[in-house]
Short mmCIF file of N, CA and C in Angstrom, two decimals:
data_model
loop_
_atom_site.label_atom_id
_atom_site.label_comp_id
_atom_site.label_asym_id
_atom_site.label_seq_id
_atom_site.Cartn_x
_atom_site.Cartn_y
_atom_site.Cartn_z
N UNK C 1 0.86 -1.18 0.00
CA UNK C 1 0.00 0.00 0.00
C UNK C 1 0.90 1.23 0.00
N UNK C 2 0.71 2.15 -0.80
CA UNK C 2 1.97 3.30 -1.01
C UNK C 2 1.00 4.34 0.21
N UNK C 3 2.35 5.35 -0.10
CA UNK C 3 1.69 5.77 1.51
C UNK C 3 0.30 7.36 1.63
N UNK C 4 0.67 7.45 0.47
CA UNK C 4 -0.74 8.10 -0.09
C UNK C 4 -2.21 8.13 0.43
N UNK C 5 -2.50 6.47 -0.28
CA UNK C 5 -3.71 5.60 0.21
C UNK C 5 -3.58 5.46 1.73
N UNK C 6 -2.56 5.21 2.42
CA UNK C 6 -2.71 5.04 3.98
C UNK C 6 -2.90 6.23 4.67
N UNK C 7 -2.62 7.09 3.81
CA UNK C 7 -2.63 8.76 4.64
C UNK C 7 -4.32 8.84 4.42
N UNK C 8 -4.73 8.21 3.07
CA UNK C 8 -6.54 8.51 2.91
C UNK C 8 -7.25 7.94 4.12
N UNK C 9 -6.40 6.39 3.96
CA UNK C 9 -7.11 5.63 5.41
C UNK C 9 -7.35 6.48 6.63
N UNK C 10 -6.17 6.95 7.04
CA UNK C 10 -5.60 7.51 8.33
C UNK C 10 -6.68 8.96 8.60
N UNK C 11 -6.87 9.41 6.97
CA UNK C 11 -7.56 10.98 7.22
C UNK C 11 -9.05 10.24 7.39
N UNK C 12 -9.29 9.26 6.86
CA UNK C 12 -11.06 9.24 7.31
C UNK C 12 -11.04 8.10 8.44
N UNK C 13 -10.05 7.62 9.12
CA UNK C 13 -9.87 7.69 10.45
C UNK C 13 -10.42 8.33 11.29
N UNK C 14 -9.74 9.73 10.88
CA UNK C 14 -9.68 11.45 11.88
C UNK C 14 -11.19 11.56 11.89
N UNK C 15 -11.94 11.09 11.22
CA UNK C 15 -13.46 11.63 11.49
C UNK C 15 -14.33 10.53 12.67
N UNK C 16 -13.47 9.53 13.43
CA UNK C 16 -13.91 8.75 13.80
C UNK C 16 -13.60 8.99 15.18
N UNK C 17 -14.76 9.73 15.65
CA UNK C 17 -14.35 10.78 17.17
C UNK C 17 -14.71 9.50 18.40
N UNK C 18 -13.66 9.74 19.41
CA UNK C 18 -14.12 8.51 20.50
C UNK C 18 -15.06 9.62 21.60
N UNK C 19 -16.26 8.46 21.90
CA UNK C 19 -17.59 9.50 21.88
C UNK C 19 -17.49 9.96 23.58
N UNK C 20 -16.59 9.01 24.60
CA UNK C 20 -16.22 9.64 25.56
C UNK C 20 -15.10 10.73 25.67
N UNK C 21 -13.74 11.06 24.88
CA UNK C 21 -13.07 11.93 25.28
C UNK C 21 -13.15 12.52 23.81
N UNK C 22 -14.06 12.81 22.56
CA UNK C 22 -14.32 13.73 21.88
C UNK C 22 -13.00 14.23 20.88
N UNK C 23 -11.99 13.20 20.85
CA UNK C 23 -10.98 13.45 20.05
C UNK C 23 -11.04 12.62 18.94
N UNK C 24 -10.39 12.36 17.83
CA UNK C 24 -10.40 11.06 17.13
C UNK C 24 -9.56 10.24 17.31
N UNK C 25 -10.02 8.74 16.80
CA UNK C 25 -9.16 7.83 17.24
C UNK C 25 -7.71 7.67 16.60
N UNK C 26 -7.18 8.71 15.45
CA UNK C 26 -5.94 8.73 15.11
C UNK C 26 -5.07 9.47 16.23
N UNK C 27 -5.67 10.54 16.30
CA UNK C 27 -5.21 11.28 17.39
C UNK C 27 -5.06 10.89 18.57
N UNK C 28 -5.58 9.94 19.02
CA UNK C 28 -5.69 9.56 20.63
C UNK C 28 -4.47 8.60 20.22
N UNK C 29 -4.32 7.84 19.16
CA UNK C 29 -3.15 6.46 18.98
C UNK C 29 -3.89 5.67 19.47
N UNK C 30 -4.83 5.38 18.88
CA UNK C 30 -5.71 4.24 19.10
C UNK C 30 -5.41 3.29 18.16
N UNK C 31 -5.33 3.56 17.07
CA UNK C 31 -5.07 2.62 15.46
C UNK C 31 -3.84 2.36 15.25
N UNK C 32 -3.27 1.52 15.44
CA UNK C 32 -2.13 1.07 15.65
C UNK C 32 -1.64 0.13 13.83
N UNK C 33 -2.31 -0.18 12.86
CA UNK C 33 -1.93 -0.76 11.90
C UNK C 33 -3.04 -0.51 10.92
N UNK C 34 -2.79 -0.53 9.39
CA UNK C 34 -3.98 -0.47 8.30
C UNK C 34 -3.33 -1.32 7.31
N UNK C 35 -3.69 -1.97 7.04
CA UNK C 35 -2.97 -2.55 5.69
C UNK C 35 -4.63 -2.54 4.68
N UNK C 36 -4.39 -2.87 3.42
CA UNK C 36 -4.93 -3.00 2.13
C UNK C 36 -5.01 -4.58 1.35
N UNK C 37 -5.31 -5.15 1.10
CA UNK C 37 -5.14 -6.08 0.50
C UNK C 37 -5.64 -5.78 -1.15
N UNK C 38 -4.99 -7.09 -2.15
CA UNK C 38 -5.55 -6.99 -3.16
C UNK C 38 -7.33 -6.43 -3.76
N UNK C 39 -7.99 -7.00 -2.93
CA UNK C 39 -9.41 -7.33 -3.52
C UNK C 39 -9.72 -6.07 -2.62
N UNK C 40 -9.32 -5.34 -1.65
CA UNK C 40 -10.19 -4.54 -1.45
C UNK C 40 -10.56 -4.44 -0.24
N UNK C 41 -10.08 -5.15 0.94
CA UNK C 41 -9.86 -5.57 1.61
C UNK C 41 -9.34 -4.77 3.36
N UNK C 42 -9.73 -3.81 3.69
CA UNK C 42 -8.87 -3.02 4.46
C UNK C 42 -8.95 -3.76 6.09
N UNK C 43 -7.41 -3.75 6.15
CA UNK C 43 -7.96 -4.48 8.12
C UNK C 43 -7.13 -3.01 8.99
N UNK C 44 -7.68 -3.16 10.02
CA UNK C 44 -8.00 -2.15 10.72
C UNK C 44 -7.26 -2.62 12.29
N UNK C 45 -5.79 -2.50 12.49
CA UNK C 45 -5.52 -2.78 13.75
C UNK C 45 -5.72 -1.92 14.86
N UNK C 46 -6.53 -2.33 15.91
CA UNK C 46 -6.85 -0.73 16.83
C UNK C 46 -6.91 -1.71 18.34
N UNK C 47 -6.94 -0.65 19.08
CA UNK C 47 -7.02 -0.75 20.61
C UNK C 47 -8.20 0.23 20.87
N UNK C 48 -8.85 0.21 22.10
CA UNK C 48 -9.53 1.14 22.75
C UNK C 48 -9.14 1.49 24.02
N UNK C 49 -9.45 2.95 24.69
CA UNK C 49 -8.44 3.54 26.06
C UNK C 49 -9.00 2.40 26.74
N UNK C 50 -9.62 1.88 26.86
CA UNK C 50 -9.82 0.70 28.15
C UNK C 50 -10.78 -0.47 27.76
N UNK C 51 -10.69 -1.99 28.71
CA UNK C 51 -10.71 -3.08 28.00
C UNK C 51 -12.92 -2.95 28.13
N UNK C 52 -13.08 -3.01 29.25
CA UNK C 52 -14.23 -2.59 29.64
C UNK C 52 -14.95 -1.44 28.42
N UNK C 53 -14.48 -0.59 27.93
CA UNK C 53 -14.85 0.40 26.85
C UNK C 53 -16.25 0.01 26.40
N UNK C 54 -17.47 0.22 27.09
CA UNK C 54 -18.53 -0.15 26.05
C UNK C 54 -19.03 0.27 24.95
N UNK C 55 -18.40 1.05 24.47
CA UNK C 55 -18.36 1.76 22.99
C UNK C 55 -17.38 1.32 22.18
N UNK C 56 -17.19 0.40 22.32
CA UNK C 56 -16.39 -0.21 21.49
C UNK C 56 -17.01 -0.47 20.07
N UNK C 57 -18.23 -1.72 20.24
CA UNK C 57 -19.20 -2.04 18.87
C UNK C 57 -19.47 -0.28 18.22
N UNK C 58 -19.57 0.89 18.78
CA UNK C 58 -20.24 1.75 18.09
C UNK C 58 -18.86 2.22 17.37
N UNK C 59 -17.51 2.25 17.81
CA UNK C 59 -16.01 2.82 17.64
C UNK C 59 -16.25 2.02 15.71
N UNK C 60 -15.92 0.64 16.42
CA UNK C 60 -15.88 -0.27 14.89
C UNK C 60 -16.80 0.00 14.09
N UNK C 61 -17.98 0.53 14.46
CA UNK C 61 -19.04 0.68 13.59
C UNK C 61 -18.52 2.18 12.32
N UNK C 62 -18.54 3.11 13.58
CA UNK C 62 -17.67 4.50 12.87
C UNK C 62 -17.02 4.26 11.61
N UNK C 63 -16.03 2.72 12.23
CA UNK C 63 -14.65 2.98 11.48
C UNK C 63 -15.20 2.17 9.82
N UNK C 64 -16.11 1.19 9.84
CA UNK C 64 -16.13 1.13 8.76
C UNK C 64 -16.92 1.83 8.02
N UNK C 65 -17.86 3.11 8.79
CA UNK C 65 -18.48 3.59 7.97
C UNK C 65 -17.75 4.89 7.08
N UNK C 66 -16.75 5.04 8.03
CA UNK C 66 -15.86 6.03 7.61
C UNK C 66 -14.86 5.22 6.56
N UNK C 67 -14.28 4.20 6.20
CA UNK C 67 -13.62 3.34 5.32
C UNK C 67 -14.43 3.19 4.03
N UNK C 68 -15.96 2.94 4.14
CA UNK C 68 -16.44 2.65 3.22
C UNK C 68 -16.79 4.02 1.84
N UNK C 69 -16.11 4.74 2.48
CA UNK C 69 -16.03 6.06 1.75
C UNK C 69 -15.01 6.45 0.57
N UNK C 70 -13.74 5.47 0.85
CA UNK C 70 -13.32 5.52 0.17
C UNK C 70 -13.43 4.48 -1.24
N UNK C 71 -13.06 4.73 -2.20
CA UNK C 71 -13.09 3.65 -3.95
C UNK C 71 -12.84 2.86 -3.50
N UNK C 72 -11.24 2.85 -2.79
CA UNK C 72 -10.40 1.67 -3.07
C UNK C 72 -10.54 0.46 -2.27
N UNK C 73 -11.89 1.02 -0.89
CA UNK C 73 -12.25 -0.15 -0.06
C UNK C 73 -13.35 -0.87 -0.44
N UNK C 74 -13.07 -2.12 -0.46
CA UNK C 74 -14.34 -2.92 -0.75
C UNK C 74 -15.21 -3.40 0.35
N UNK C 75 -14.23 -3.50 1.79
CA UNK C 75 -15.12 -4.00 2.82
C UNK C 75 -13.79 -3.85 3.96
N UNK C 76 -14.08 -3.82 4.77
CA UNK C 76 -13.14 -3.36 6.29
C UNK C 76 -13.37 -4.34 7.49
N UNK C 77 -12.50 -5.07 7.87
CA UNK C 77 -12.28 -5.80 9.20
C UNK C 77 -11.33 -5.05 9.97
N UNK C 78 -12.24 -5.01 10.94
CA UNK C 78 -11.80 -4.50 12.89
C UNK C 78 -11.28 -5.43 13.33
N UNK C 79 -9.95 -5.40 13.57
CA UNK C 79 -9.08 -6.29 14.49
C UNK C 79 -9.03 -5.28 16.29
N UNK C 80 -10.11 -5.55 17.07
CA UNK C 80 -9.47 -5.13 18.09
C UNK C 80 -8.11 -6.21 19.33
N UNK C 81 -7.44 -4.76 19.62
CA UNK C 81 -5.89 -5.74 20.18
C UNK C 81 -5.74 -5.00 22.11
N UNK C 82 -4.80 -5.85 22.64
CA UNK C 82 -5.35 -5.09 23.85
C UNK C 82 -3.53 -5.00 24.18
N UNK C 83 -2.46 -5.29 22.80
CA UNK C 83 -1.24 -5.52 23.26
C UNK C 83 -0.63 -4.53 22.17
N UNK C 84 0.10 -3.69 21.89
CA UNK C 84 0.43 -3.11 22.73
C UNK C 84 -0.44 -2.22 23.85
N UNK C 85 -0.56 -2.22 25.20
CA UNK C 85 -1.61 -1.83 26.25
C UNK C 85 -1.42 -0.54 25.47
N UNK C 86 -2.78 0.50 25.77
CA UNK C 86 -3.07 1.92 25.03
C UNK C 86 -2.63 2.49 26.23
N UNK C 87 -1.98 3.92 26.68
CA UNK C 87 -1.61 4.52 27.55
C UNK C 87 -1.96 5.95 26.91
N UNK C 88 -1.46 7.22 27.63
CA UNK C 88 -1.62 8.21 27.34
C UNK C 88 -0.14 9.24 26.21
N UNK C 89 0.54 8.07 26.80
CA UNK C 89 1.86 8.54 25.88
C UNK C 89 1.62 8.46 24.59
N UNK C 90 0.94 7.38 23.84
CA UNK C 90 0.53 7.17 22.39
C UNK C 90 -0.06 8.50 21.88
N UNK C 91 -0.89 9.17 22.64
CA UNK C 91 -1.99 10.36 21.93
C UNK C 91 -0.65 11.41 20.80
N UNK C 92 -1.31 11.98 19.95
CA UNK C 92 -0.31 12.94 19.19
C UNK C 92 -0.78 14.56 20.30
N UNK C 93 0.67 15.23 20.06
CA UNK C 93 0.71 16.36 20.80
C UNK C 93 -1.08 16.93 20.71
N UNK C 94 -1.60 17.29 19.36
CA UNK C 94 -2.52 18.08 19.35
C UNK C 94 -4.00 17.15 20.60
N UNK C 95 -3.63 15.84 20.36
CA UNK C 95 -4.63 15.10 21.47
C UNK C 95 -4.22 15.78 22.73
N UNK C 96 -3.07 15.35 23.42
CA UNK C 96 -2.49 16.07 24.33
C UNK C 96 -2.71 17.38 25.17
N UNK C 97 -2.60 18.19 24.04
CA UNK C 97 -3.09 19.30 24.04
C UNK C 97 -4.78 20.03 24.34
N UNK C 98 -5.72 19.23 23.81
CA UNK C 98 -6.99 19.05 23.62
C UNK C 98 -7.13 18.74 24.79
N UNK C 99 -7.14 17.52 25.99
CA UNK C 99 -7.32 17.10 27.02
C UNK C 99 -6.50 17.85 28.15
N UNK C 100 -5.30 18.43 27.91
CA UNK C 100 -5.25 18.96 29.26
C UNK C 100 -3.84 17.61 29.52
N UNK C 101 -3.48 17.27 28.76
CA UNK C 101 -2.41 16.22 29.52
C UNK C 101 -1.30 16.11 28.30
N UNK C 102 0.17 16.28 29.96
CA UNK C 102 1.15 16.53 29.82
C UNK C 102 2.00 15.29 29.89
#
């Protein structure tokens, strides 16, 4: 996947706001992998801030509705992972920034 298409992935990511802390899940470092396959295929490696998270089903739901936007996806699998553990160090500065944490 050239890195173009992963930046498309990654930007309709950004619209996929986590509905308790109101940031998106690129930004928080929630999505940890995207790959592409031939046919169309997009998998979706992600974590959520906590294992308990009951917004989880609505998170995955977001994400493929936001995937299915693009041509080049034909259909999107949610791999949720609980390794590497999600912490607050992952978030990008502007998350950081947004919440109040240093």
């Amino acid at each position: 996947m050239d890195e173009a298409l992963k930046d498309n992935i990654l930007g309709a990511l950004e619209n996929v706001i986590d509905p308790e802390l109101g940031i998106d899940i690129v930004n928080l470092g929630l999505v940890y992998k995207v790959d592409l396959d031939d046919d169309g295929l997009c998998t979706v490696e992600m974590t959520l801030t906590s294992i308990g998270c009951p917004l989880g089903p609505q998170i995955v739901d977001q994400v493929k509705t936001a995937l299915a936007e693009l041509p080049e996806i034909q259909d999107t699998e949610v791999n949720i992972v609980w390794n590497p553990p999600w912490n607050k160090d992952m978030m990008s500065r502007y998350a950081k920034i947004a919440l109040g944490v240093s």
